[in-house]
């Protein structure tokens, strides 16, 4: 009885103290879904936004994948050539403006597109290597060249005339390859001539620019008379050696990319040196002379690289026949 007397009066108080309070749950359940980050997936609007983002991501990945597949098209197409050049010229614009004027960049874009269509990424890499080395050689001792009056105009930034003059023979080879002139037997021959044309032009550019910068003694090829640096038709030992090494380097790039084999690389180097000697003869005897005012530097460039390409083709034919 004592136990019941003591416990019964306390029972209501105990029940009152332990009564659970669920009011906070009720208030929370009445709040929007956005206030519960861990339950936000239950929100239809959030689910719709997530679905739209996922679809956009899949769409972007699809576009990138199609672009990569287009660039890797084999054989190359005009679409792959155009897309590749747009991407490369956009990313490489800071470098391009150091060596080309705006109109020169436009001409180079056409050259790059044609080159990619004809010879793929290998041909484009060859031309890009030519541009980088040629631009670097042109910039060597620019202040000294300007003071002596032998520097290229616009601080070495080439215009469209220079781009066309330097690539005319290569463009012809590209067109011949694209149109399958001569059939399968001539396909590799046009590629050899293409490589030879740029080996010739790079050798000419480097020998001229390094000769103007470092040539100790400059001789006129027709008379061996000592003349000032930068004289048309003049050569120096330093410039000639640098030009030879430049043609070897570019021919090696062509070999690494599978455009030419070892004998083909040797042919390109030899053809380049013979063509450059012929260019020096033309410069010394005819360029800027009376009756030959039309024979400016761009025209001489076309003759030079065309001679290099033709010599390479003839030498290759002779080797194949023998």
PDB file of C-alpha atoms in Angstrom, residues 13-317:
ATOM      1  CA  UNK A  13       3.427  14.076 -13.586  1.00  0.00           C
ATOM      2  CA  UNK A  14       5.698  11.409 -15.082  1.00  0.00           C
ATOM      3  CA  UNK A  15       3.468  10.998 -18.104  1.00  0.00           C
ATOM      4  CA  UNK A  16       3.368  14.730 -18.556  1.00  0.00           C
ATOM      5  CA  UNK A  17       7.133  15.029 -18.487  1.00  0.00           C
ATOM      6  CA  UNK A  18       7.789  12.210 -20.997  1.00  0.00           C
ATOM      7  CA  UNK A  19       5.105  13.253 -23.481  1.00  0.00           C
ATOM      8  CA  UNK A  20       6.868  13.514 -26.931  1.00  0.00           C
ATOM      9  CA  UNK A  21       6.674  16.794 -28.823  1.00  0.00           C
ATOM     10  CA  UNK A  22       6.259  16.422 -32.625  1.00  0.00           C
ATOM     11  CA  UNK A  23       5.397  20.009 -33.399  1.00  0.00           C
ATOM     12  CA  UNK A  24       8.791  20.749 -34.949  1.00  0.00           C
ATOM     13  CA  UNK A  25       8.281  17.931 -37.471  1.00  0.00           C
ATOM     14  CA  UNK A  26       4.919  19.327 -38.448  1.00  0.00           C
ATOM     15  CA  UNK A  27       6.336  22.783 -39.037  1.00  0.00           C
ATOM     16  CA  UNK A  28       9.242  21.390 -41.028  1.00  0.00           C
ATOM     17  CA  UNK A  29       7.034  19.311 -43.281  1.00  0.00           C
ATOM     18  CA  UNK A  30       5.118  22.427 -44.160  1.00  0.00           C
ATOM     19  CA  UNK A  31       8.247  24.187 -45.530  1.00  0.00           C
ATOM     20  CA  UNK A  32       9.260  24.072 -49.247  1.00  0.00           C
ATOM     21  CA  UNK A  33      11.457  21.266 -50.627  1.00  0.00           C
ATOM     22  CA  UNK A  34      14.225  23.740 -51.424  1.00  0.00           C
ATOM     23  CA  UNK A  35      14.979  24.044 -47.676  1.00  0.00           C
ATOM     24  CA  UNK A  36      16.018  20.373 -47.581  1.00  0.00           C
ATOM     25  CA  UNK A  37      19.143  19.985 -49.787  1.00  0.00           C
ATOM     26  CA  UNK A  38      19.236  16.235 -49.184  1.00  0.00           C
ATOM     27  CA  UNK A  39      15.622  15.953 -50.358  1.00  0.00           C
ATOM     28  CA  UNK A  40      15.948  18.335 -53.323  1.00  0.00           C
ATOM     29  CA  UNK A  41      15.724  15.495 -55.829  1.00  0.00           C
ATOM     30  CA  UNK A  42      12.106  15.176 -54.819  1.00  0.00           C
ATOM     31  CA  UNK A  43      11.491  18.660 -56.191  1.00  0.00           C
ATOM     32  CA  UNK A  44      10.092  18.346 -59.771  1.00  0.00           C
ATOM     33  CA  UNK A  45      11.643  21.652 -60.847  1.00  0.00           C
ATOM     34  CA  UNK A  46      15.081  20.592 -59.677  1.00  0.00           C
ATOM     35  CA  UNK A  47      14.708  17.261 -61.426  1.00  0.00           C
ATOM     36  CA  UNK A  48      13.796  19.054 -64.667  1.00  0.00           C
ATOM     37  CA  UNK A  49      16.844  21.341 -64.449  1.00  0.00           C
ATOM     38  CA  UNK A  50      19.154  18.386 -63.786  1.00  0.00           C
ATOM     39  CA  UNK A  51      17.699  16.520 -66.736  1.00  0.00           C
ATOM     40  CA  UNK A  52      18.238  19.525 -69.022  1.00  0.00           C
ATOM     41  CA  UNK A  53      21.871  19.883 -67.858  1.00  0.00           C
ATOM     42  CA  UNK A  54      22.509  16.188 -68.444  1.00  0.00           C
ATOM     43  CA  UNK A  55      21.050  16.398 -71.941  1.00  0.00           C
ATOM     44  CA  UNK A  56      23.219  19.463 -72.699  1.00  0.00           C
ATOM     45  CA  UNK A  57      26.344  17.658 -71.493  1.00  0.00           C
ATOM     46  CA  UNK A  58      25.570  14.642 -73.663  1.00  0.00           C
ATOM     47  CA  UNK A  59      24.928  16.947 -76.603  1.00  0.00           C
ATOM     48  CA  UNK A  60      28.249  18.776 -76.086  1.00  0.00           C
ATOM     49  CA  UNK A  61      30.113  15.486 -75.871  1.00  0.00           C
ATOM     50  CA  UNK A  62      28.436  14.377 -79.077  1.00  0.00           C
ATOM     51  CA  UNK A  63      29.539  17.534 -80.894  1.00  0.00           C
ATOM     52  CA  UNK A  64      33.132  17.176 -79.691  1.00  0.00           C
ATOM     53  CA  UNK A  65      33.195  13.509 -80.662  1.00  0.00           C
ATOM     54  CA  UNK A  66      31.892  14.268 -84.140  1.00  0.00           C
ATOM     55  CA  UNK A  67      34.442  17.081 -84.539  1.00  0.00           C
ATOM     56  CA  UNK A  68      37.308  14.773 -83.563  1.00  0.00           C
ATOM     57  CA  UNK A  69      36.076  12.092 -85.958  1.00  0.00           C
ATOM     58  CA  UNK A  70      35.831  14.681 -88.743  1.00  0.00           C
ATOM     59  CA  UNK A  71      39.375  15.948 -88.140  1.00  0.00           C
ATOM     60  CA  UNK A  72      40.684  12.357 -88.196  1.00  0.00           C
ATOM     61  CA  UNK A  73      38.961  11.580 -91.498  1.00  0.00           C
ATOM     62  CA  UNK A  74      41.091   9.376 -93.731  1.00  0.00           C
ATOM     63  CA  UNK A  75      41.514  10.306 -96.487  1.00  0.00           C
ATOM     64  CA  UNK A  76      41.110  13.988 -95.537  1.00  0.00           C
ATOM     65  CA  UNK A  77      38.046  15.874 -96.774  1.00  0.00           C
ATOM     66  CA  UNK A  78      37.432  19.555 -97.394  1.00  0.00           C
ATOM     67  CA  UNK A  79      35.268  19.637 -94.259  1.00  0.00           C
ATOM     68  CA  UNK A  80      38.013  18.118 -92.088  1.00  0.00           C
ATOM     69  CA  UNK A  81      40.606  20.441 -93.606  1.00  0.00           C
ATOM     70  CA  UNK A  82      38.480  23.528 -92.984  1.00  0.00           C
ATOM     71  CA  UNK A  83      37.595  22.593 -89.393  1.00  0.00           C
ATOM     72  CA  UNK A  84      41.193  21.686 -88.535  1.00  0.00           C
ATOM     73  CA  UNK A  85      42.532  24.991 -89.847  1.00  0.00           C
ATOM     74  CA  UNK A  86      39.865  27.027 -88.061  1.00  0.00           C
ATOM     75  CA  UNK A  87      40.841  25.423 -84.751  1.00  0.00           C
ATOM     76  CA  UNK A  88      44.604  25.632 -85.326  1.00  0.00           C
ATOM     77  CA  UNK A  89      44.580  29.205 -86.639  1.00  0.00           C
ATOM     78  CA  UNK A  90      42.389  30.322 -83.739  1.00  0.00           C
ATOM     79  CA  UNK A  91      44.636  28.746 -81.108  1.00  0.00           C
ATOM     80  CA  UNK A  92      47.837  29.760 -82.908  1.00  0.00           C
ATOM     81  CA  UNK A  93      46.870  33.357 -83.694  1.00  0.00           C
ATOM     82  CA  UNK A  94      49.371  34.850 -81.165  1.00  0.00           C
ATOM     83  CA  UNK A  95      52.220  33.145 -83.036  1.00  0.00           C
ATOM     84  CA  UNK A  96      50.834  33.858 -86.496  1.00  0.00           C
ATOM     85  CA  UNK A  97      50.678  37.623 -85.989  1.00  0.00           C
ATOM     86  CA  UNK A  98      54.409  37.700 -85.209  1.00  0.00           C
ATOM     87  CA  UNK A  99      55.303  36.413 -88.662  1.00  0.00           C
ATOM     88  CA  UNK A 100      52.391  37.390 -90.918  1.00  0.00           C
ATOM     89  CA  UNK A 101      50.274  40.423 -91.663  1.00  0.00           C
ATOM     90  CA  UNK A 102      46.487  40.046 -91.441  1.00  0.00           C
ATOM     91  CA  UNK A 103      46.202  39.539 -95.201  1.00  0.00           C
ATOM     92  CA  UNK A 104      49.147  37.147 -94.974  1.00  0.00           C
ATOM     93  CA  UNK A 105      47.265  35.119 -92.356  1.00  0.00           C
ATOM     94  CA  UNK A 106      44.310  34.908 -94.743  1.00  0.00           C
ATOM     95  CA  UNK A 107      46.559  33.585 -97.511  1.00  0.00           C
ATOM     96  CA  UNK A 108      48.187  31.153 -95.078  1.00  0.00           C
ATOM     97  CA  UNK A 109      44.740  29.873 -94.031  1.00  0.00           C
ATOM     98  CA  UNK A 110      43.934  28.998 -97.642  1.00  0.00           C
ATOM     99  CA  UNK A 111      47.319  27.314 -97.992  1.00  0.00           C
ATOM    100  CA  UNK A 112      46.792  25.343 -94.777  1.00  0.00           C
ATOM    101  CA  UNK A 113      43.337  24.179 -95.832  1.00  0.00           C
ATOM    102  CA  UNK A 114      44.591  23.063 -99.240  1.00  0.00           C
ATOM    103  CA  UNK A 115      47.586  21.318 -97.681  1.00  0.00           C
ATOM    104  CA  UNK A 116      45.440  19.420 -95.153  1.00  0.00           C
ATOM    105  CA  UNK A 117      43.024  18.325 -97.870  1.00  0.00           C
ATOM    106  CA  UNK A 118      45.854  16.997-100.045  1.00  0.00           C
ATOM    107  CA  UNK A 119      48.348  15.564 -97.548  1.00  0.00           C
ATOM    108  CA  UNK A 120      46.544  15.518 -94.199  1.00  0.00           C
ATOM    109  CA  UNK A 121      48.058  16.496 -90.877  1.00  0.00           C
ATOM    110  CA  UNK A 122      51.529  15.395 -92.030  1.00  0.00           C
ATOM    111  CA  UNK A 123      51.619  17.970 -94.797  1.00  0.00           C
ATOM    112  CA  UNK A 124      50.233  20.641 -92.489  1.00  0.00           C
ATOM    113  CA  UNK A 125      52.900  19.913 -89.869  1.00  0.00           C
ATOM    114  CA  UNK A 126      55.608  20.265 -92.513  1.00  0.00           C
ATOM    115  CA  UNK A 127      54.325  23.703 -93.531  1.00  0.00           C
ATOM    116  CA  UNK A 128      53.942  24.738 -89.869  1.00  0.00           C
ATOM    117  CA  UNK A 129      57.556  23.719 -89.189  1.00  0.00           C
ATOM    118  CA  UNK A 130      58.689  25.738 -92.193  1.00  0.00           C
ATOM    119  CA  UNK A 131      56.790  28.780 -90.894  1.00  0.00           C
ATOM    120  CA  UNK A 132      58.177  28.566 -87.345  1.00  0.00           C
ATOM    121  CA  UNK A 133      61.817  28.129 -88.404  1.00  0.00           C
ATOM    122  CA  UNK A 134      61.588  30.722 -91.189  1.00  0.00           C
ATOM    123  CA  UNK A 135      59.991  33.287 -88.870  1.00  0.00           C
ATOM    124  CA  UNK A 136      62.608  32.656 -86.164  1.00  0.00           C
ATOM    125  CA  UNK A 137      65.452  33.122 -88.654  1.00  0.00           C
ATOM    126  CA  UNK A 138      63.896  36.345 -89.948  1.00  0.00           C
ATOM    127  CA  UNK A 139      63.744  37.787 -86.416  1.00  0.00           C
ATOM    128  CA  UNK A 140      67.428  37.080 -85.696  1.00  0.00           C
ATOM    129  CA  UNK A 141      69.300  40.378 -85.111  1.00  0.00           C
ATOM    130  CA  UNK A 142      66.374  42.362 -86.490  1.00  0.00           C
ATOM    131  CA  UNK A 143      67.684  45.670 -85.087  1.00  0.00           C
ATOM    132  CA  UNK A 144      71.038  45.177 -86.803  1.00  0.00           C
ATOM    133  CA  UNK A 145      69.381  44.303 -90.104  1.00  0.00           C
ATOM    134  CA  UNK A 146      67.122  47.352 -89.900  1.00  0.00           C
ATOM    135  CA  UNK A 147      70.104  49.606 -89.197  1.00  0.00           C
ATOM    136  CA  UNK A 148      71.879  48.196 -92.269  1.00  0.00           C
ATOM    137  CA  UNK A 149      68.748  48.482 -94.409  1.00  0.00           C
ATOM    138  CA  UNK A 150      68.577  44.750 -95.213  1.00  0.00           C
ATOM    139  CA  UNK A 151      65.692  43.688 -92.938  1.00  0.00           C
ATOM    140  CA  UNK A 152      62.380  42.410 -94.252  1.00  0.00           C
ATOM    141  CA  UNK A 153      59.546  44.938 -94.312  1.00  0.00           C
ATOM    142  CA  UNK A 154      57.077  45.201 -91.400  1.00  0.00           C
ATOM    143  CA  UNK A 155      59.698  43.708 -89.044  1.00  0.00           C
ATOM    144  CA  UNK A 156      59.581  40.420 -90.917  1.00  0.00           C
ATOM    145  CA  UNK A 157      55.798  40.061 -91.028  1.00  0.00           C
ATOM    146  CA  UNK A 158      55.142  38.527 -94.449  1.00  0.00           C
ATOM    147  CA  UNK A 159      52.246  39.594 -96.618  1.00  0.00           C
ATOM    148  CA  UNK A 160      50.088  37.569 -99.023  1.00  0.00           C
ATOM    149  CA  UNK A 161      52.558  38.062-101.890  1.00  0.00           C
ATOM    150  CA  UNK A 162      55.303  36.394 -99.881  1.00  0.00           C
ATOM    151  CA  UNK A 163      53.009  33.566 -98.761  1.00  0.00           C
ATOM    152  CA  UNK A 164      51.893  32.844-102.320  1.00  0.00           C
ATOM    153  CA  UNK A 165      55.405  33.205-103.704  1.00  0.00           C
ATOM    154  CA  UNK A 166      56.733  30.769-101.118  1.00  0.00           C
ATOM    155  CA  UNK A 167      53.996  28.171-101.556  1.00  0.00           C
ATOM    156  CA  UNK A 168      53.040  28.334-105.235  1.00  0.00           C
ATOM    157  CA  UNK A 169      54.834  25.119-106.185  1.00  0.00           C
ATOM    158  CA  UNK A 170      53.502  23.348-103.095  1.00  0.00           C
ATOM    159  CA  UNK A 171      49.946  24.419-103.975  1.00  0.00           C
ATOM    160  CA  UNK A 172      50.358  23.032-107.498  1.00  0.00           C
ATOM    161  CA  UNK A 173      51.556  19.717-106.039  1.00  0.00           C
ATOM    162  CA  UNK A 174      48.565  19.684-103.679  1.00  0.00           C
ATOM    163  CA  UNK A 175      46.090  20.256-106.536  1.00  0.00           C
ATOM    164  CA  UNK A 176      47.743  17.519-108.610  1.00  0.00           C
ATOM    165  CA  UNK A 177      47.493  15.107-105.689  1.00  0.00           C
ATOM    166  CA  UNK A 178      43.863  15.964-104.888  1.00  0.00           C
ATOM    167  CA  UNK A 179      42.794  15.431-108.494  1.00  0.00           C
ATOM    168  CA  UNK A 180      44.810  12.219-108.847  1.00  0.00           C
ATOM    169  CA  UNK A 181      46.806  13.450-111.831  1.00  0.00           C
ATOM    170  CA  UNK A 182      49.023  10.635-113.096  1.00  0.00           C
ATOM    171  CA  UNK A 183      47.168   8.008-111.083  1.00  0.00           C
ATOM    172  CA  UNK A 184      48.433   6.046-108.113  1.00  0.00           C
ATOM    173  CA  UNK A 185      51.972   5.924-109.500  1.00  0.00           C
ATOM    174  CA  UNK A 186      52.344   9.705-109.208  1.00  0.00           C
ATOM    175  CA  UNK A 187      50.739  10.178-105.793  1.00  0.00           C
ATOM    176  CA  UNK A 188      53.987   9.767-103.873  1.00  0.00           C
ATOM    177  CA  UNK A 189      55.825  11.793-106.501  1.00  0.00           C
ATOM    178  CA  UNK A 190      53.627  14.848-105.921  1.00  0.00           C
ATOM    179  CA  UNK A 191      54.192  14.522-102.182  1.00  0.00           C
ATOM    180  CA  UNK A 192      57.951  14.372-102.732  1.00  0.00           C
ATOM    181  CA  UNK A 193      57.775  17.512-104.872  1.00  0.00           C
ATOM    182  CA  UNK A 194      55.684  19.197-102.161  1.00  0.00           C
ATOM    183  CA  UNK A 195      58.304  18.481 -99.491  1.00  0.00           C
ATOM    184  CA  UNK A 196      61.115  19.551-101.829  1.00  0.00           C
ATOM    185  CA  UNK A 197      59.445  22.906-102.503  1.00  0.00           C
ATOM    186  CA  UNK A 198      59.342  23.833 -98.823  1.00  0.00           C
ATOM    187  CA  UNK A 199      62.846  22.469 -98.183  1.00  0.00           C
ATOM    188  CA  UNK A 200      64.013  24.763-100.975  1.00  0.00           C
ATOM    189  CA  UNK A 201      62.219  27.816 -99.645  1.00  0.00           C
ATOM    190  CA  UNK A 202      63.254  27.247 -96.024  1.00  0.00           C
ATOM    191  CA  UNK A 203      66.875  26.792 -97.076  1.00  0.00           C
ATOM    192  CA  UNK A 204      66.684  30.033 -99.062  1.00  0.00           C
ATOM    193  CA  UNK A 205      65.091  31.996 -96.193  1.00  0.00           C
ATOM    194  CA  UNK A 206      67.446  30.737 -93.502  1.00  0.00           C
ATOM    195  CA  UNK A 207      70.606  31.170 -95.599  1.00  0.00           C
ATOM    196  CA  UNK A 208      69.594  34.724 -96.472  1.00  0.00           C
ATOM    197  CA  UNK A 209      68.591  35.793 -92.952  1.00  0.00           C
ATOM    198  CA  UNK A 210      71.491  34.123 -91.144  1.00  0.00           C
ATOM    199  CA  UNK A 211      73.896  35.422 -93.784  1.00  0.00           C
ATOM    200  CA  UNK A 212      72.644  38.982 -93.236  1.00  0.00           C
ATOM    201  CA  UNK A 213      73.006  38.549 -89.471  1.00  0.00           C
ATOM    202  CA  UNK A 214      76.288  36.638 -89.137  1.00  0.00           C
ATOM    203  CA  UNK A 215      77.952  36.492 -92.557  1.00  0.00           C
ATOM    204  CA  UNK A 216      81.544  37.729 -92.198  1.00  0.00           C
ATOM    205  CA  UNK A 217      82.319  37.803 -95.913  1.00  0.00           C
ATOM    206  CA  UNK A 218      79.666  37.907 -98.629  1.00  0.00           C
ATOM    207  CA  UNK A 219      80.470  37.011-102.233  1.00  0.00           C
ATOM    208  CA  UNK A 220      78.564  37.604-105.445  1.00  0.00           C
ATOM    209  CA  UNK A 221      78.103  34.172-107.053  1.00  0.00           C
ATOM    210  CA  UNK A 222      78.708  35.386-110.600  1.00  0.00           C
ATOM    211  CA  UNK A 223      82.057  37.124-109.989  1.00  0.00           C
ATOM    212  CA  UNK A 224      83.060  36.051-106.448  1.00  0.00           C
ATOM    213  CA  UNK A 225      83.469  39.731-105.695  1.00  0.00           C
ATOM    214  CA  UNK A 226      83.073  40.733-102.051  1.00  0.00           C
ATOM    215  CA  UNK A 227      79.851  42.714-101.639  1.00  0.00           C
ATOM    216  CA  UNK A 228      77.844  44.069 -98.671  1.00  0.00           C
ATOM    217  CA  UNK A 229      75.429  41.825 -96.781  1.00  0.00           C
ATOM    218  CA  UNK A 230      71.958  41.672 -98.277  1.00  0.00           C
ATOM    219  CA  UNK A 231      73.116  42.144-101.865  1.00  0.00           C
ATOM    220  CA  UNK A 232      70.926  40.224-104.329  1.00  0.00           C
ATOM    221  CA  UNK A 233      72.713  37.091-105.491  1.00  0.00           C
ATOM    222  CA  UNK A 234      75.318  37.209-102.705  1.00  0.00           C
ATOM    223  CA  UNK A 235      76.209  34.237-100.516  1.00  0.00           C
ATOM    224  CA  UNK A 236      78.195  33.652 -97.347  1.00  0.00           C
ATOM    225  CA  UNK A 237      79.647  30.533 -95.766  1.00  0.00           C
ATOM    226  CA  UNK A 238      77.612  31.045 -92.583  1.00  0.00           C
ATOM    227  CA  UNK A 239      74.342  31.525 -94.440  1.00  0.00           C
ATOM    228  CA  UNK A 240      74.941  28.625 -96.829  1.00  0.00           C
ATOM    229  CA  UNK A 241      75.676  26.216 -93.962  1.00  0.00           C
ATOM    230  CA  UNK A 242      72.613  27.366 -92.028  1.00  0.00           C
ATOM    231  CA  UNK A 243      70.416  26.938 -95.128  1.00  0.00           C
ATOM    232  CA  UNK A 244      71.758  23.425 -95.679  1.00  0.00           C
ATOM    233  CA  UNK A 245      70.999  22.426 -92.097  1.00  0.00           C
ATOM    234  CA  UNK A 246      67.502  23.913 -92.343  1.00  0.00           C
ATOM    235  CA  UNK A 247      66.684  21.852 -95.439  1.00  0.00           C
ATOM    236  CA  UNK A 248      68.026  18.710 -93.742  1.00  0.00           C
ATOM    237  CA  UNK A 249      65.832  19.383 -90.697  1.00  0.00           C
ATOM    238  CA  UNK A 250      62.675  19.895 -92.738  1.00  0.00           C
ATOM    239  CA  UNK A 251      63.369  16.831 -94.886  1.00  0.00           C
ATOM    240  CA  UNK A 252      63.805  14.863 -91.646  1.00  0.00           C
ATOM    241  CA  UNK A 253      60.374  16.053 -90.481  1.00  0.00           C
ATOM    242  CA  UNK A 254      58.920  14.836 -93.780  1.00  0.00           C
ATOM    243  CA  UNK A 255      60.620  11.491 -93.249  1.00  0.00           C
ATOM    244  CA  UNK A 256      59.331  11.154 -89.675  1.00  0.00           C
ATOM    245  CA  UNK A 257      55.763  11.830 -90.838  1.00  0.00           C
ATOM    246  CA  UNK A 258      56.038   9.210 -93.582  1.00  0.00           C
ATOM    247  CA  UNK A 259      55.840  11.638 -96.492  1.00  0.00           C
ATOM    248  CA  UNK A 260      59.206  10.635 -97.916  1.00  0.00           C
ATOM    249  CA  UNK A 261      61.771   7.881 -97.363  1.00  0.00           C
ATOM    250  CA  UNK A 262      65.500   8.298 -96.737  1.00  0.00           C
ATOM    251  CA  UNK A 263      66.477   8.532-100.433  1.00  0.00           C
ATOM    252  CA  UNK A 264      63.607  10.988-100.905  1.00  0.00           C
ATOM    253  CA  UNK A 265      64.907  13.135 -98.035  1.00  0.00           C
ATOM    254  CA  UNK A 266      68.366  13.204 -99.626  1.00  0.00           C
ATOM    255  CA  UNK A 267      66.807  14.180-102.955  1.00  0.00           C
ATOM    256  CA  UNK A 268      64.924  17.069-101.333  1.00  0.00           C
ATOM    257  CA  UNK A 269      68.100  18.420 -99.702  1.00  0.00           C
ATOM    258  CA  UNK A 270      70.166  18.181-102.890  1.00  0.00           C
ATOM    259  CA  UNK A 271      67.411  19.688-105.041  1.00  0.00           C
ATOM    260  CA  UNK A 272      67.040  22.558-102.564  1.00  0.00           C
ATOM    261  CA  UNK A 273      70.739  23.445-102.706  1.00  0.00           C
ATOM    262  CA  UNK A 274      70.869  23.347-106.507  1.00  0.00           C
ATOM    263  CA  UNK A 275      67.703  25.464-106.768  1.00  0.00           C
ATOM    264  CA  UNK A 276      69.053  28.009-104.286  1.00  0.00           C
ATOM    265  CA  UNK A 277      72.284  28.344-106.247  1.00  0.00           C
ATOM    266  CA  UNK A 278      70.200  28.955-109.374  1.00  0.00           C
ATOM    267  CA  UNK A 279      68.172  31.562-107.472  1.00  0.00           C
ATOM    268  CA  UNK A 280      71.400  33.334-106.508  1.00  0.00           C
ATOM    269  CA  UNK A 281      72.494  33.366-110.149  1.00  0.00           C
ATOM    270  CA  UNK A 282      69.167  34.928-111.180  1.00  0.00           C
ATOM    271  CA  UNK A 283      69.395  37.476-108.374  1.00  0.00           C
ATOM    272  CA  UNK A 284      72.947  38.476-109.262  1.00  0.00           C
ATOM    273  CA  UNK A 285      72.522  38.698-113.032  1.00  0.00           C
ATOM    274  CA  UNK A 286      68.887  39.637-113.697  1.00  0.00           C
ATOM    275  CA  UNK A 287      66.910  40.729-110.626  1.00  0.00           C
ATOM    276  CA  UNK A 288      66.190  44.463-110.498  1.00  0.00           C
ATOM    277  CA  UNK A 289      68.209  44.999-113.660  1.00  0.00           C
ATOM    278  CA  UNK A 290      67.044  47.094-116.628  1.00  0.00           C
ATOM    279  CA  UNK A 291      64.385  45.236-118.579  1.00  0.00           C
ATOM    280  CA  UNK A 292      63.724  42.846-115.657  1.00  0.00           C
ATOM    281  CA  UNK A 293      61.936  45.144-113.209  1.00  0.00           C
ATOM    282  CA  UNK A 294      59.072  42.650-113.104  1.00  0.00           C
ATOM    283  CA  UNK A 295      61.479  40.085-111.649  1.00  0.00           C
ATOM    284  CA  UNK A 296      60.866  41.021-108.014  1.00  0.00           C
ATOM    285  CA  UNK A 297      61.570  38.906-104.955  1.00  0.00           C
ATOM    286  CA  UNK A 298      58.186  37.125-105.011  1.00  0.00           C
ATOM    287  CA  UNK A 299      58.614  36.084-108.654  1.00  0.00           C
ATOM    288  CA  UNK A 300      62.137  34.837-107.957  1.00  0.00           C
ATOM    289  CA  UNK A 301      60.739  32.824-105.039  1.00  0.00           C
ATOM    290  CA  UNK A 302      58.244  31.119-107.360  1.00  0.00           C
ATOM    291  CA  UNK A 303      61.038  30.257-109.796  1.00  0.00           C
ATOM    292  CA  UNK A 304      63.229  28.992-106.971  1.00  0.00           C
ATOM    293  CA  UNK A 305      60.740  26.627-105.336  1.00  0.00           C
ATOM    294  CA  UNK A 306      59.430  25.441-108.699  1.00  0.00           C
ATOM    295  CA  UNK A 307      62.970  24.545-109.700  1.00  0.00           C
ATOM    296  CA  UNK A 308      63.447  22.646-106.446  1.00  0.00           C
ATOM    297  CA  UNK A 309      60.245  20.642-106.987  1.00  0.00           C
ATOM    298  CA  UNK A 310      61.010  19.839-110.619  1.00  0.00           C
ATOM    299  CA  UNK A 311      64.559  18.746-109.804  1.00  0.00           C
ATOM    300  CA  UNK A 312      63.283  16.445-107.056  1.00  0.00           C
ATOM    301  CA  UNK A 313      60.782  14.806-109.415  1.00  0.00           C
ATOM    302  CA  UNK A 314      63.402  14.338-112.145  1.00  0.00           C
ATOM    303  CA  UNK A 315      65.946  12.906-109.715  1.00  0.00           C
ATOM    304  CA  UNK A 316      63.365  10.490-108.308  1.00  0.00           C
ATOM    305  CA  UNK A 317      62.360   9.328-111.796  1.00  0.00           C
TER     306      UNK A 317
END
